[in-house]
Amino acid sequence: MSERYDAVVVGASLAGCSAATLLARRGARVALIERRPNLTDYKRTCTHFIQASATPTIQRLGLAERIEAAGGLRNGLELWTRYGWIRPRLDEASPYPAYGYSIRREKLDPIVRELAADAGAELLLGQTAVDLVRANGRIDGAVVEGRDRERRELRARIVVAADGRGSRIAKLAGVPGRIRPHNRFAYFAYFRDLPARSGSHAMLWFLDPDGCAVFPNDNGVTLIAAMPTRDKLPEFKRDPEAAVLRYYTQLPDAPDPRTGTRISPWIGKIDVPNVSRPAARPGIAFVGDAAMASDPLWGVGCGFALQSGEWLAEAIGDALVDDDDLNPALDRYRRHHRRMLAAHHWMMCDYATGRPFSPVEKLLFSSAARDDETARLFHAIGSRSVPFQDRVNARLLARALRVAVTSRGRSPARVRPAVRALPG
């Protein structure tokens, strides 16, 4: 059995639903494939943090109202290094989005699927893409298999791979990912009724080279995580709660996990390699983690997913519904994706090796902790609201150097050494 669509989107999570929604609104006939059988299924391992860079996308999708109605929080990010806290002062006049959103995927994933279905995408749950259809030497759709083992051939001008870091569609298409090793691991758990000084803002501690993070979410649930270098893994495997507590009882301004109620087991993510691949080839495009999966320490995955879906729809939408040549449109998407995210990904991959801060990073962190303007630029860079290369430049370094010189003699707040060198 063969059916014809304009686009087949494989993966009905954030990236896939973003692309499917916006393509369907343009009038494209879209099949949205999801291997999980229920609308309410959701991704379980996530920071649930949507960076401010994705707020314009969320507003364009019409998601903001639905997120807030479900209890989602307008978030921000406060970042600590041994030079002190970086707390950007932002307002509505800021040229960059002032806030993102935090909402658990348990709530968000069903919302985005409903959004795509409301836009006219045909949501096919419990279907797994098992092969690609090829015609005249190019990709021409996908073969899906239901839980009853029945197969369907879905022909389309474009297949959108939104199936994650280990994309099966990428393997079928012969588009390998570039894998860069990750020398950290993560343990995290969910807590309820855990008071945090930062309110709805996430808190991130760079302990150079370890990291810790607190992510407040909807309905009083908070995710607490530790992300140390791999030499500390044996200690965490022996007793993850004790290992995490050894960090949090010494972090400046951190909530004490013992004052809340843990509502999940401690969850370990031991191997999370950084993966990237070209965002488009003839007949196929990659969005979300299928295009680029970066270090979860930075909380960028949800935002990148939503934005890449929007970028793809913007690039190919007209050509798709007008039956024009898709190759130039796909090339525009590939180049835009690379311009916006490649340098960010390179920086995150480099730091994921577990190395300590470089001299330039030390200068920038020190300046941002003391200077409002540098802190605002840090927000633009850290929230991925601008390409990395557009703001990390000679002008920023010159300002950071001036701040360092004029603030010489100030004593930065420092964490006790025991946090920075826990025994393995």
Coordinates of C-alpha atoms in Angstrom, one line a residue:
M1 CA 0.0 0.0 0.0
S2 CA 1.4 3.3 -1.1
E3 CA 0.2 6.8 0.1
R4 CA 1.4 10.2 -1.1
Y5 CA 2.3 13.1 1.1
D6 CA 4.3 16.3 0.7
A7 CA 6.4 15.5 3.7
V8 CA 7.0 12.5 6.0
V9 CA 8.3 13.6 9.4
V10 CA 9.8 10.7 11.4
G11 CA 9.6 11.4 15.2
A12 CA 6.7 13.3 16.9
S13 CA 8.7 15.0 19.6
L14 CA 9.6 18.7 19.8
A15 CA 11.6 19.0 16.5
G16 CA 9.3 16.8 14.5
C17 CA 6.1 18.5 15.8
S18 CA 7.6 22.0 15.2
A19 CA 8.4 21.2 11.6
A20 CA 5.1 19.3 11.0
T21 CA 2.9 22.0 12.5
L22 CA 4.5 24.9 10.5
L23 CA 4.5 22.9 7.2
A24 CA 0.9 21.8 7.7
R25 CA -0.1 25.4 8.3
R26 CA 1.4 26.3 4.9
G27 CA -0.9 23.8 3.3
A28 CA 1.5 20.9 3.0
R29 CA 0.1 17.4 3.5
V30 CA 2.2 16.0 6.3
A31 CA 2.5 12.5 7.8
L32 CA 3.9 12.6 11.3
I33 CA 5.3 9.2 12.4
E34 CA 5.8 8.2 16.0
R35 CA 6.9 4.8 17.1
R36 CA 5.4 5.2 20.6
P37 CA 1.7 4.2 20.6
N38 CA 0.1 6.8 22.8
L39 CA -0.4 10.5 22.5
T40 CA 0.7 10.9 26.1
D41 CA 4.0 9.2 25.8
Y42 CA 7.0 11.4 26.4
K43 CA 10.8 11.7 26.6
R44 CA 11.9 10.8 30.1
T45 CA 15.5 12.0 30.1
C46 CA 15.7 15.7 29.6
T47 CA 16.5 18.9 31.5
H48 CA 13.1 20.2 30.4
F49 CA 14.7 23.6 30.0
I50 CA 13.9 25.6 26.8
Q51 CA 16.4 28.3 26.2
A52 CA 15.2 31.9 25.5
S53 CA 16.4 31.6 21.9
A54 CA 13.3 29.4 21.2
T55 CA 10.8 31.9 22.7
P56 CA 10.0 33.5 19.3
T57 CA 9.5 30.0 17.9
I58 CA 7.2 29.1 20.8
Q59 CA 5.2 32.2 20.2
R60 CA 4.9 31.6 16.5
L61 CA 3.7 28.1 17.1
G62 CA 1.1 29.3 19.5
L63 CA 2.6 27.2 22.3
A64 CA 3.2 29.9 24.9
E65 CA -0.4 30.0 26.1
R66 CA -0.6 26.2 26.2
I67 CA 2.6 25.9 28.1
E68 CA 1.6 28.5 30.7
A69 CA -1.8 26.9 31.0
A70 CA -0.2 23.6 31.8
G71 CA 1.9 25.2 34.6
G72 CA 5.1 25.9 32.6
L73 CA 7.4 28.5 34.0
R74 CA 9.0 31.5 32.3
N75 CA 12.7 30.7 33.1
G76 CA 16.1 32.3 33.1
L77 CA 19.6 31.1 33.9
E78 CA 21.9 32.1 36.7
L79 CA 25.5 30.9 36.3
W80 CA 28.2 30.5 39.0
T81 CA 31.9 30.1 38.6
R82 CA 34.7 30.8 41.1
Y83 CA 34.5 34.4 39.9
G84 CA 31.0 34.8 41.3
W85 CA 27.4 34.8 40.0
I86 CA 26.4 35.9 36.5
R87 CA 22.9 37.2 36.7
P88 CA 22.0 39.2 33.6
R89 CA 19.6 42.2 34.2
L90 CA 17.1 41.9 31.4
D91 CA 13.8 43.7 30.6
E92 CA 11.3 43.9 27.7
A93 CA 13.6 46.5 26.0
S94 CA 16.4 43.9 25.6
P95 CA 17.2 43.0 22.0
Y96 CA 17.4 39.3 23.0
P97 CA 14.5 37.2 24.4
A98 CA 14.4 37.8 28.1
Y99 CA 13.1 34.4 29.1
G100 CA 12.5 30.8 27.9
Y101 CA 10.2 28.1 29.4
S102 CA 10.6 25.2 31.7
I103 CA 8.0 22.4 31.6
R104 CA 8.3 18.7 32.0
R105 CA 8.2 16.6 28.8
E106 CA 5.4 14.7 30.4
K107 CA 3.3 17.8 29.9
L108 CA 5.0 19.2 26.8
D109 CA 5.2 16.3 24.4
P110 CA 1.4 15.6 24.3
I111 CA 0.8 19.4 23.8
V112 CA 3.1 19.6 20.8
R113 CA 1.5 16.5 19.2
E114 CA -2.0 18.0 19.7
L115 CA -0.7 21.2 18.1
A116 CA 0.6 19.4 15.0
A117 CA -2.7 17.5 14.7
D118 CA -4.7 20.7 15.1
A119 CA -2.6 22.2 12.2
G120 CA -3.6 19.3 9.9
A121 CA -0.7 16.9 10.2
E122 CA -1.7 13.3 10.1
L123 CA -0.4 11.8 13.3
L124 CA 0.4 8.1 12.9
L125 CA 1.1 6.7 16.4
G126 CA 2.6 3.2 17.0
Q127 CA 4.4 3.3 13.6
T128 CA 8.1 2.8 13.1
A129 CA 10.1 3.9 10.1
V130 CA 11.9 0.8 8.9
D131 CA 13.2 1.8 5.5
L132 CA 13.4 4.6 2.9
V133 CA 11.7 4.6 -0.4
R134 CA 13.9 5.6 -3.3
A135 CA 13.1 6.6 -6.9
N136 CA 15.3 7.8 -9.7
G137 CA 18.3 7.8 -7.4
R138 CA 16.9 9.9 -4.6
I139 CA 14.9 9.5 -1.4
D140 CA 11.1 9.5 -2.1
G141 CA 9.5 8.6 1.2
A142 CA 9.6 6.1 4.0
V143 CA 8.3 2.6 4.8
V144 CA 6.6 2.3 8.2
E145 CA 5.6 -0.7 10.2
G146 CA 2.8 -0.9 12.7
R147 CA 2.7 -3.0 15.9
D148 CA 0.8 -5.6 13.9
R149 CA 3.8 -5.9 11.5
E150 CA 1.8 -4.4 8.6
R151 CA 3.9 -2.2 6.4
R152 CA 2.9 1.0 4.6
E153 CA 4.8 2.9 2.0
L154 CA 4.5 6.7 2.5
R155 CA 5.8 8.5 -0.5
A156 CA 6.8 12.2 -0.1
R157 CA 9.0 14.8 -1.6
I158 CA 10.9 15.2 1.6
V159 CA 11.6 13.0 4.6
V160 CA 12.3 14.9 7.8
A161 CA 14.4 12.9 10.3
A162 CA 13.4 14.0 13.8
D163 CA 14.3 10.7 15.4
G164 CA 17.1 11.7 17.8
R165 CA 20.8 11.4 18.5
G166 CA 21.0 7.8 17.1
S167 CA 18.8 8.6 14.1
R168 CA 17.8 5.4 12.3
I169 CA 16.8 7.5 9.3
A170 CA 20.3 8.9 9.1
K171 CA 21.7 5.3 9.0
L172 CA 19.2 4.3 6.3
A173 CA 20.1 7.4 4.3
G174 CA 23.8 6.8 4.6
V175 CA 24.4 10.1 6.4
P176 CA 26.8 9.3 9.3
G177 CA 27.1 11.5 12.3
R178 CA 30.3 13.0 13.5
I179 CA 30.7 11.7 17.0
R180 CA 32.8 13.6 19.5
P181 CA 33.5 11.9 22.9
H182 CA 32.0 13.2 26.1
N183 CA 34.1 13.0 29.2
R184 CA 31.3 13.7 31.7
F185 CA 28.3 11.7 32.8
A186 CA 25.2 12.8 34.6
Y187 CA 23.1 11.7 37.6
F188 CA 19.8 13.4 38.3
A189 CA 16.5 13.1 40.1
Y190 CA 13.2 14.9 40.5
F191 CA 12.2 16.6 43.7
R192 CA 9.0 18.2 44.9
D193 CA 8.6 21.1 47.4
L194 CA 12.3 22.0 47.1
P195 CA 12.7 25.7 47.8
A196 CA 15.1 27.5 45.6
R197 CA 16.4 31.0 46.0
S198 CA 16.3 31.5 42.2
G199 CA 12.6 31.1 41.9
S200 CA 11.8 29.9 38.3
H201 CA 15.4 30.5 37.1
A202 CA 17.7 27.5 36.6
M203 CA 21.0 27.6 38.4
L204 CA 24.2 26.2 36.9
W205 CA 27.5 25.8 38.7
F206 CA 30.7 25.5 36.8
L207 CA 33.2 23.9 39.2
D208 CA 35.9 23.6 36.6
P209 CA 35.7 20.9 35.3
D210 CA 32.6 19.4 37.0
G211 CA 29.1 20.9 36.7
C212 CA 25.9 20.9 38.8
A213 CA 22.5 22.2 37.8
V214 CA 19.0 22.9 39.3
F215 CA 16.1 23.1 36.9
P216 CA 12.7 24.3 38.4
N217 CA 9.8 23.0 36.5
D218 CA 6.0 23.0 36.4
N219 CA 3.8 22.2 39.4
G220 CA 6.5 22.4 42.1
V221 CA 8.8 19.8 40.5
T222 CA 12.6 20.5 40.4
L223 CA 15.3 18.5 38.6
I224 CA 18.7 18.3 40.4
A225 CA 21.7 17.1 38.5
A226 CA 25.4 16.6 38.9
M227 CA 27.6 16.3 35.8
P228 CA 31.2 15.3 36.9
T229 CA 34.1 14.1 34.8
R230 CA 34.3 10.4 34.2
D231 CA 37.0 9.7 36.8
K232 CA 34.3 10.1 39.5
L233 CA 31.9 7.5 38.0
P234 CA 32.8 4.7 40.5
E235 CA 31.7 6.8 43.4
F236 CA 28.4 7.7 41.8
K237 CA 27.7 4.1 40.9
R238 CA 28.2 3.0 44.5
D239 CA 25.9 5.6 46.0
P240 CA 24.5 8.3 43.7
E241 CA 22.6 10.1 46.4
A242 CA 25.6 10.4 48.7
A243 CA 27.8 11.5 45.8
V244 CA 25.3 14.2 44.7
L245 CA 24.8 15.5 48.2
R246 CA 28.5 15.9 48.6
Y247 CA 28.3 18.6 45.9
Y248 CA 25.1 20.3 46.9
T249 CA 25.9 20.7 50.6
Q250 CA 28.9 22.8 49.5
L251 CA 27.6 24.8 46.5
P252 CA 27.0 28.5 47.1
D253 CA 23.2 29.4 47.3
A254 CA 22.2 25.8 46.3
P255 CA 19.0 24.2 47.6
D256 CA 19.6 21.3 50.0
P257 CA 18.0 18.2 48.4
R258 CA 17.3 16.9 51.9
T259 CA 14.7 19.6 52.4
G260 CA 12.6 18.4 49.5
T261 CA 10.9 15.1 48.7
R262 CA 12.6 13.0 46.0
I263 CA 9.9 11.6 43.7
S264 CA 12.1 9.6 41.3
P265 CA 15.1 7.3 41.5
W266 CA 18.5 8.7 40.8
I267 CA 18.9 8.3 37.0
G268 CA 22.3 7.9 35.4
K269 CA 23.2 9.0 31.9
I270 CA 26.7 7.5 31.5
D271 CA 27.3 7.8 27.8
V272 CA 26.0 10.9 26.0
P273 CA 28.3 11.6 23.0
N274 CA 28.1 14.8 21.0
V275 CA 26.8 14.1 17.5
S276 CA 26.4 16.3 14.4
R277 CA 25.6 15.7 10.8
P278 CA 24.7 17.9 7.7
A279 CA 21.2 19.3 8.3
A280 CA 20.1 18.4 4.8
R281 CA 20.8 16.3 1.8
P282 CA 18.7 15.9 -1.4
G283 CA 15.3 14.5 -0.3
I284 CA 16.0 14.5 3.4
A285 CA 16.4 17.0 6.3
F286 CA 17.5 16.5 9.9
V287 CA 16.1 18.4 12.8
G288 CA 16.6 18.4 16.5
D289 CA 19.1 15.9 17.9
A290 CA 19.1 14.0 14.6
A291 CA 21.0 17.1 13.2
M292 CA 22.9 18.1 16.3
A293 CA 23.0 16.6 19.8
S294 CA 25.1 18.6 22.2
D295 CA 26.3 18.3 25.8
P296 CA 23.2 18.3 28.1
L297 CA 25.1 20.4 30.6
W298 CA 24.1 23.5 28.7
G299 CA 20.3 22.7 28.4
V300 CA 20.1 23.5 24.7
G301 CA 18.4 20.4 23.2
C302 CA 14.7 21.5 23.6
G303 CA 15.3 25.0 22.2
F304 CA 17.4 23.7 19.3
A305 CA 14.7 21.2 18.5
L306 CA 11.9 23.7 18.2
Q307 CA 14.0 26.2 16.3
S308 CA 15.4 23.8 13.8
G309 CA 11.9 22.6 13.0
E310 CA 10.9 26.3 12.3
W311 CA 14.0 27.0 10.2
L312 CA 13.3 24.0 8.0
A313 CA 9.6 24.9 7.5
E314 CA 10.6 28.5 6.7
A315 CA 13.2 27.4 4.2
I316 CA 11.3 24.7 2.3
G317 CA 7.6 25.6 2.9
D318 CA 6.9 27.6 -0.3
A319 CA 8.9 25.3 -2.5
L320 CA 7.1 22.3 -1.0
V321 CA 3.5 23.5 -1.6
D322 CA 4.3 25.2 -4.9
D323 CA 6.0 22.0 -6.3
D324 CA 9.2 23.8 -6.9
D325 CA 12.7 22.3 -6.8
L326 CA 13.5 21.5 -3.1
N327 CA 17.3 21.3 -3.4
P328 CA 18.0 25.1 -3.2
A329 CA 15.6 25.4 -0.2
L330 CA 17.2 22.5 1.6
D331 CA 20.6 24.0 1.0
R332 CA 19.4 27.3 2.5
Y333 CA 18.2 25.3 5.6
R334 CA 21.5 23.5 5.9
R335 CA 23.6 26.7 5.7
H336 CA 21.3 28.6 8.1
H337 CA 21.5 25.7 10.6
R338 CA 25.2 25.7 10.4
R339 CA 25.6 29.4 10.8
M340 CA 23.3 29.5 13.8
L341 CA 24.5 26.5 15.7
A342 CA 27.8 25.0 14.5
A343 CA 30.1 27.3 16.5
H344 CA 28.0 26.8 19.6
H345 CA 28.2 23.0 19.1
W346 CA 32.0 23.2 18.6
M347 CA 32.4 25.1 21.9
M348 CA 30.2 22.6 23.8
C349 CA 32.1 19.7 22.4
D350 CA 35.4 21.2 23.3
Y351 CA 34.3 21.8 26.9
A352 CA 32.8 18.3 27.1
T353 CA 36.3 16.8 27.0
G354 CA 36.4 17.6 30.7
R355 CA 39.1 20.2 30.3
P356 CA 39.4 23.1 32.7
F357 CA 38.6 26.7 31.6
S358 CA 40.9 28.3 29.1
P359 CA 42.5 31.7 29.8
V360 CA 39.9 33.4 27.5
E361 CA 37.0 31.7 29.3
K362 CA 38.4 32.7 32.7
L363 CA 38.6 36.3 31.5
L364 CA 35.0 36.3 30.2
F365 CA 33.5 34.6 33.2
S366 CA 35.3 37.0 35.5
S367 CA 34.1 40.0 33.5
A368 CA 30.5 38.8 33.3
A369 CA 30.3 38.4 37.1
R370 CA 31.3 42.1 37.5
D371 CA 29.8 43.9 34.5
D372 CA 26.2 44.1 33.5
E373 CA 26.8 44.6 29.8
T374 CA 29.1 41.6 29.6
A375 CA 26.5 39.6 31.5
R376 CA 23.8 40.6 29.0
L377 CA 26.1 39.5 26.2
F378 CA 26.7 36.2 28.1
H379 CA 22.9 35.8 28.2
A380 CA 22.7 36.3 24.4
I381 CA 25.4 33.7 23.8
G382 CA 24.4 31.2 26.6
S383 CA 20.7 31.3 25.6
R384 CA 21.9 30.7 21.9
S385 CA 19.9 33.8 20.8
V386 CA 22.8 34.8 18.5
P387 CA 25.5 32.8 16.6
F388 CA 28.5 32.3 18.8
Q389 CA 30.8 33.9 16.3
D390 CA 28.8 37.1 16.2
R391 CA 29.4 38.0 19.8
V392 CA 32.6 36.2 21.0
N393 CA 34.8 38.7 19.2
A394 CA 37.6 41.3 19.7
R395 CA 35.1 43.8 21.0
L396 CA 33.8 41.5 23.8
L397 CA 37.4 40.5 24.7
A398 CA 38.5 44.1 24.9
R399 CA 35.6 45.0 27.2
A400 CA 36.3 41.9 29.4
L401 CA 39.9 43.0 29.6
R402 CA 38.9 46.5 30.7
V403 CA 36.6 45.1 33.3
A404 CA 39.4 42.8 34.6
V405 CA 41.8 45.7 34.9
T406 CA 39.4 48.2 36.6
S407 CA 38.1 45.5 39.0
R408 CA 41.5 44.3 40.0
G409 CA 41.6 43.7 43.7
R410 CA 38.0 42.7 44.2
S411 CA 37.7 39.3 45.9
P412 CA 35.6 36.9 43.9
A413 CA 33.4 34.4 45.8
R414 CA 34.9 31.0 45.7
V415 CA 33.6 27.5 46.4
R416 CA 35.4 25.4 48.9
P417 CA 38.1 23.2 47.3
A418 CA 36.4 20.0 48.4
V419 CA 33.7 20.5 45.8
R420 CA 36.2 20.8 43.0
A421 CA 38.2 17.7 43.7
L422 CA 35.9 14.9 45.0
P423 CA 37.8 11.6 45.2
G424 CA 36.8 8.9 42.8

